[in-house]
Amino acid sequence: MKTIFLSILALATMALSSCSKTKDPVEPGPTDPLRPGYVSGKVVDAHGNPIAKANIVANNTQFYNSNILGQTDANGNYQLQLSPGSWYVRGSVKVKYENQNYVLDLFTEDDGAFAGTEGAVKNLKLRISGERTGNFGDDGFYGGQIEVFGYLNFFDTDNVELTLEPVGPLVDSNTGQKLTRKVSGMYIEDVPLGKYNVKARYVPENKPLKVRVRNVGTFQNTVTALFEPSYPGATGRYKLNIEVSE
């Protein structure tokens, strides 16, 4: 009797096993919460709208030029599968502005290294001004740099003040504000990226100066200028060279 009971139990177990199927592992979606072995997140613009086709890079902190590349989908989401190790995330987006192509670095929230085996959620935002995170060589500002040069016998550029009035929306489509900045060591840092009408004043004498984009055209009371790559082929860093004359 005992033998018959065990046989029936075995048959029942086999029948139940045949009715259940083992599911293949499901890849986590971009909007899923933290998952070991993956980094995921969302990229948004200055208005909180998702950015599609933003480039995302997971960089390995231990091995040079060891990275994993990806892009955001139509909803601004991304997900990258990682190997064991220490990683951090960077991103960039291409923007068309004033018929020029800009490649803008994205701000990574909660920026820092994480273990690939543990995974992470790293969201990114578009910023055209403000201080960078300072991590992994990401120093400086998201805004543009202005370098001011004196013309002929005018050398006292540290006593020059520029007035910058936006011409239309800025690169991030926000409305800019009129800025008045004094030069320091030939530079003005972190100006929101955009197109500006630029005027100059010599502060000690409260005297207007003539201005132009360096080595371009003639000196005028006002020059309209656009930020350009810091050097040919540069991405993420933009500059404006202004020349002043009495």
CSV table of C-alpha atoms in Angstrom, one decimal:
chain,number,residue,atom,x,y,z
A,1,MET,CA,0.0,0.0,0.0
A,2,LYS,CA,2.8,2.3,0.9
A,3,THR,CA,4.5,1.7,-2.5
A,4,ILE,CA,1.2,2.5,-4.4
A,5,PHE,CA,0.8,5.8,-2.4
A,6,LEU,CA,4.3,6.9,-3.2
A,7,SER,CA,3.8,6.1,-6.9
A,8,ILE,CA,0.6,8.1,-7.1
A,9,LEU,CA,2.4,11.1,-5.3
A,10,ALA,CA,5.3,11.0,-7.8
A,11,LEU,CA,2.9,11.0,-10.7
A,12,ALA,CA,1.0,14.0,-9.3
A,13,THR,CA,4.3,15.8,-8.8
A,14,MET,CA,5.3,15.2,-12.4
A,15,ALA,CA,2.0,16.5,-13.6
A,16,LEU,CA,2.2,19.7,-11.7
A,17,SER,CA,5.8,20.2,-12.9
A,18,SER,CA,4.7,19.8,-16.5
A,19,CYS,CA,2.1,22.6,-16.1
A,20,SER,CA,4.6,25.2,-14.8
A,21,LYS,CA,7.1,26.9,-17.1
A,22,THR,CA,10.3,28.6,-16.1
A,23,LYS,CA,10.1,32.3,-17.3
A,24,ASP,CA,13.1,33.8,-19.0
A,25,PRO,CA,14.7,36.7,-17.0
A,26,VAL,CA,12.9,40.0,-17.8
A,27,GLU,CA,15.2,42.9,-18.6
A,28,PRO,CA,14.4,45.8,-16.3
A,29,GLY,CA,12.8,48.8,-18.0
A,30,PRO,CA,14.3,52.3,-17.9
A,31,THR,CA,11.8,53.5,-15.4
A,32,ASP,CA,12.3,50.6,-13.0
A,33,PRO,CA,13.8,51.3,-9.6
A,34,LEU,CA,17.4,50.5,-8.6
A,35,ARG,CA,18.4,47.1,-10.0
A,36,PRO,CA,21.8,45.4,-9.3
A,37,GLY,CA,24.0,45.4,-12.4
A,38,TYR,CA,22.3,48.3,-14.1
A,39,VAL,CA,22.5,52.1,-14.1
A,40,SER,CA,19.3,53.8,-15.3
A,41,GLY,CA,17.7,57.3,-15.1
A,42,LYS,CA,16.0,60.1,-16.9
A,43,VAL,CA,17.3,63.2,-18.7
A,44,VAL,CA,15.2,66.4,-18.7
A,45,ASP,CA,15.7,69.9,-20.1
A,46,ALA,CA,15.5,73.2,-18.2
A,47,HIS,CA,11.6,73.0,-18.1
A,48,GLY,CA,11.5,69.4,-16.9
A,49,ASN,CA,10.7,68.0,-20.3
A,50,PRO,CA,12.3,64.7,-21.3
A,51,ILE,CA,15.2,64.8,-23.8
A,52,ALA,CA,15.4,62.1,-26.4
A,53,LYS,CA,18.6,60.8,-27.9
A,54,ALA,CA,20.8,62.3,-25.2
A,55,ASN,CA,24.2,60.5,-25.1
A,56,ILE,CA,24.9,58.7,-21.9
A,57,VAL,CA,28.3,57.3,-20.9
A,58,ALA,CA,29.1,55.1,-17.9
A,59,ASN,CA,32.8,55.5,-17.2
A,60,ASN,CA,34.9,53.0,-15.2
A,61,THR,CA,36.9,54.8,-12.5
A,62,GLN,CA,39.6,52.2,-12.4
A,63,PHE,CA,40.4,51.6,-16.1
A,64,TYR,CA,41.2,54.3,-18.6
A,65,ASN,CA,39.0,54.5,-21.7
A,66,SER,CA,36.7,51.7,-20.4
A,67,ASN,CA,33.1,52.9,-20.8
A,68,ILE,CA,29.7,51.9,-21.8
A,69,LEU,CA,27.6,54.0,-24.2
A,70,GLY,CA,23.9,54.5,-24.6
A,71,GLN,CA,21.1,56.9,-25.5
A,72,THR,CA,17.9,58.0,-24.0
A,73,ASP,CA,14.6,56.9,-25.5
A,74,ALA,CA,11.7,59.1,-26.6
A,75,ASN,CA,10.7,59.5,-22.9
A,76,GLY,CA,14.2,60.6,-21.9
A,77,ASN,CA,14.9,57.3,-20.1
A,78,TYR,CA,18.1,55.3,-20.4
A,79,GLN,CA,19.5,52.0,-19.0
A,80,LEU,CA,23.0,50.5,-19.3
A,81,GLN,CA,24.1,47.1,-18.1
A,82,LEU,CA,27.3,47.2,-16.2
A,83,SER,CA,30.1,44.7,-15.4
A,84,PRO,CA,31.6,44.6,-11.8
A,85,GLY,CA,33.7,47.6,-10.9
A,86,SER,CA,33.4,51.2,-10.0
A,87,TRP,CA,31.5,53.6,-12.3
A,88,TYR,CA,30.2,57.1,-12.8
A,89,VAL,CA,27.8,58.6,-15.3
A,90,ARG,CA,28.2,61.5,-17.7
A,91,GLY,CA,25.9,62.8,-20.5
A,92,SER,CA,25.6,65.3,-23.3
A,93,VAL,CA,23.0,66.5,-25.7
A,94,LYS,CA,23.1,68.2,-29.2
A,95,VAL,CA,21.2,71.4,-29.5
A,96,LYS,CA,20.7,73.6,-32.6
A,97,TYR,CA,20.8,77.3,-31.8
A,98,GLU,CA,21.2,80.3,-34.1
A,99,ASN,CA,22.0,77.8,-37.0
A,100,GLN,CA,24.9,76.4,-35.0
A,101,ASN,CA,25.3,73.0,-33.4
A,102,TYR,CA,26.1,72.9,-29.7
A,103,VAL,CA,27.1,69.9,-27.7
A,104,LEU,CA,26.1,70.6,-24.1
A,105,ASP,CA,27.3,68.6,-21.1
A,106,LEU,CA,24.5,67.5,-18.7
A,107,PHE,CA,24.4,67.8,-15.0
A,108,THR,CA,24.4,64.5,-13.2
A,109,GLU,CA,22.3,64.5,-10.0
A,110,ASP,CA,23.8,62.7,-7.0
A,111,ASP,CA,27.1,62.6,-8.8
A,112,GLY,CA,29.6,60.0,-7.5
A,113,ALA,CA,31.0,56.6,-8.0
A,114,PHE,CA,29.0,53.4,-7.5
A,115,ALA,CA,29.5,49.7,-7.7
A,116,GLY,CA,28.3,48.1,-10.9
A,117,THR,CA,27.1,45.0,-9.0
A,118,GLU,CA,24.9,47.2,-6.8
A,119,GLY,CA,23.6,49.4,-9.7
A,120,ALA,CA,22.4,53.0,-9.4
A,121,VAL,CA,19.8,55.5,-10.6
A,122,LYS,CA,21.4,58.6,-12.0
A,123,ASN,CA,19.2,61.3,-13.4
A,124,LEU,CA,20.6,64.2,-15.5
A,125,LYS,CA,19.5,67.7,-16.4
A,126,LEU,CA,20.4,70.3,-19.0
A,127,ARG,CA,22.2,73.3,-17.5
A,128,ILE,CA,23.7,76.3,-19.4
A,129,SER,CA,25.1,78.0,-16.3
A,130,GLY,CA,26.1,77.1,-12.8
A,131,GLU,CA,29.0,75.2,-11.2
A,132,ARG,CA,29.8,71.7,-12.4
A,133,THR,CA,30.0,68.8,-10.0
A,134,GLY,CA,33.8,68.9,-9.6
A,135,ASN,CA,33.9,65.1,-9.6
A,136,PHE,CA,36.2,63.1,-11.9
A,137,GLY,CA,37.7,66.1,-13.5
A,138,ASP,CA,34.3,67.8,-14.2
A,139,ASP,CA,35.5,71.3,-13.0
A,140,GLY,CA,34.4,74.8,-13.9
A,141,PHE,CA,31.0,75.9,-15.1
A,142,TYR,CA,28.3,75.0,-17.5
A,143,GLY,CA,28.1,78.6,-18.6
A,144,GLY,CA,30.3,80.3,-21.1
A,145,GLN,CA,33.6,82.1,-20.5
A,146,ILE,CA,34.3,85.6,-21.8
A,147,GLU,CA,37.9,86.7,-22.3
A,148,VAL,CA,38.5,90.4,-22.7
A,149,PHE,CA,41.5,91.8,-24.7
A,150,GLY,CA,42.7,95.4,-24.8
A,151,TYR,CA,43.5,96.9,-28.2
A,152,LEU,CA,46.7,98.8,-29.0
A,153,ASN,CA,47.7,100.9,-25.9
A,154,PHE,CA,44.7,99.9,-23.7
A,155,PHE,CA,45.9,97.3,-21.1
A,156,ASP,CA,43.7,97.9,-18.0
A,157,THR,CA,41.1,95.2,-18.8
A,158,ASP,CA,40.6,94.3,-15.1
A,159,ASN,CA,38.8,97.7,-14.8
A,160,VAL,CA,36.5,96.9,-17.7
A,161,GLU,CA,32.8,96.2,-17.1
A,162,LEU,CA,30.6,94.5,-19.7
A,163,THR,CA,26.9,94.8,-20.1
A,164,LEU,CA,25.3,91.7,-21.7
A,165,GLU,CA,21.8,92.0,-23.0
A,166,PRO,CA,20.2,88.7,-24.4
A,167,VAL,CA,19.1,88.7,-28.0
A,168,GLY,CA,16.1,86.3,-28.0
A,169,PRO,CA,15.9,83.1,-25.9
A,170,LEU,CA,19.0,81.5,-24.5
A,171,VAL,CA,20.3,78.1,-25.7
A,172,ASP,CA,18.0,76.3,-23.3
A,173,SER,CA,15.0,78.3,-24.7
A,174,ASN,CA,14.6,80.3,-21.4
A,175,THR,CA,14.4,84.0,-21.4
A,176,GLY,CA,17.7,85.5,-20.4
A,177,GLN,CA,18.4,88.5,-18.1
A,178,LYS,CA,20.5,91.6,-18.7
A,179,LEU,CA,23.9,91.1,-17.0
A,180,THR,CA,26.6,93.5,-15.8
A,181,ARG,CA,29.9,91.8,-15.0
A,182,LYS,CA,33.3,93.2,-14.2
A,183,VAL,CA,36.4,91.5,-15.7
A,184,SER,CA,38.7,89.7,-13.4
A,185,GLY,CA,42.1,88.6,-14.7
A,186,MET,CA,40.9,89.1,-18.3
A,187,TYR,CA,37.9,86.8,-17.8
A,188,ILE,CA,34.2,86.7,-16.9
A,189,GLU,CA,33.0,83.2,-16.0
A,190,ASP,CA,29.8,81.4,-16.2
A,191,VAL,CA,27.6,83.4,-18.5
A,192,PRO,CA,24.4,81.6,-19.5
A,193,LEU,CA,24.9,80.4,-23.1
A,194,GLY,CA,23.2,82.5,-25.7
A,195,LYS,CA,23.4,85.4,-28.0
A,196,TYR,CA,24.1,88.9,-26.5
A,197,ASN,CA,24.5,92.6,-27.3
A,198,VAL,CA,27.7,93.5,-25.6
A,199,LYS,CA,28.7,97.0,-24.3
A,200,ALA,CA,31.8,97.9,-22.4
A,201,ARG,CA,32.7,100.6,-19.8
A,202,TYR,CA,36.0,101.7,-18.3
A,203,VAL,CA,35.0,101.8,-14.6
A,204,PRO,CA,37.6,104.3,-13.1
A,205,GLU,CA,36.5,107.0,-15.6
A,206,ASN,CA,32.9,105.8,-16.1
A,207,LYS,CA,33.7,106.0,-19.8
A,208,PRO,CA,32.2,103.9,-22.6
A,209,LEU,CA,34.6,101.8,-24.6
A,210,LYS,CA,34.4,100.5,-28.2
A,211,VAL,CA,33.9,96.8,-28.6
A,212,ARG,CA,34.1,94.0,-31.2
A,213,VAL,CA,34.5,90.3,-31.3
A,214,ARG,CA,38.3,89.9,-31.3
A,215,ASN,CA,39.8,90.5,-34.7
A,216,VAL,CA,36.4,90.6,-36.4
A,217,GLY,CA,35.1,93.8,-38.1
A,218,THR,CA,35.4,97.3,-36.8
A,219,PHE,CA,34.9,98.7,-33.2
A,220,GLN,CA,31.4,99.8,-32.4
A,221,ASN,CA,29.5,101.0,-29.3
A,222,THR,CA,27.7,97.6,-29.2
A,223,VAL,CA,28.6,94.3,-30.7
A,224,THR,CA,26.2,91.3,-31.1
A,225,ALA,CA,28.1,88.1,-30.3
A,226,LEU,CA,27.4,84.4,-29.9
A,227,PHE,CA,29.3,81.9,-27.8
A,228,GLU,CA,31.5,79.5,-29.8
A,229,PRO,CA,33.5,76.3,-28.9
A,230,SER,CA,36.5,77.2,-26.7
A,231,TYR,CA,38.8,75.8,-29.5
A,232,PRO,CA,38.1,74.2,-32.9
A,233,GLY,CA,36.3,70.9,-32.4
A,234,ALA,CA,35.7,71.4,-28.6
A,235,THR,CA,32.4,70.2,-27.1
A,236,GLY,CA,30.9,71.1,-23.8
A,237,ARG,CA,33.0,74.3,-23.3
A,238,TYR,CA,32.1,77.6,-24.9
A,239,LYS,CA,33.8,80.9,-25.1
A,240,LEU,CA,33.5,84.5,-26.3
A,241,ASN,CA,36.5,86.7,-27.1
A,242,ILE,CA,35.8,90.4,-26.8
A,243,GLU,CA,38.2,93.2,-27.7
A,244,VAL,CA,37.9,96.7,-26.2
A,245,SER,CA,39.3,100.0,-27.3
A,246,GLU,CA,39.2,103.6,-26.1
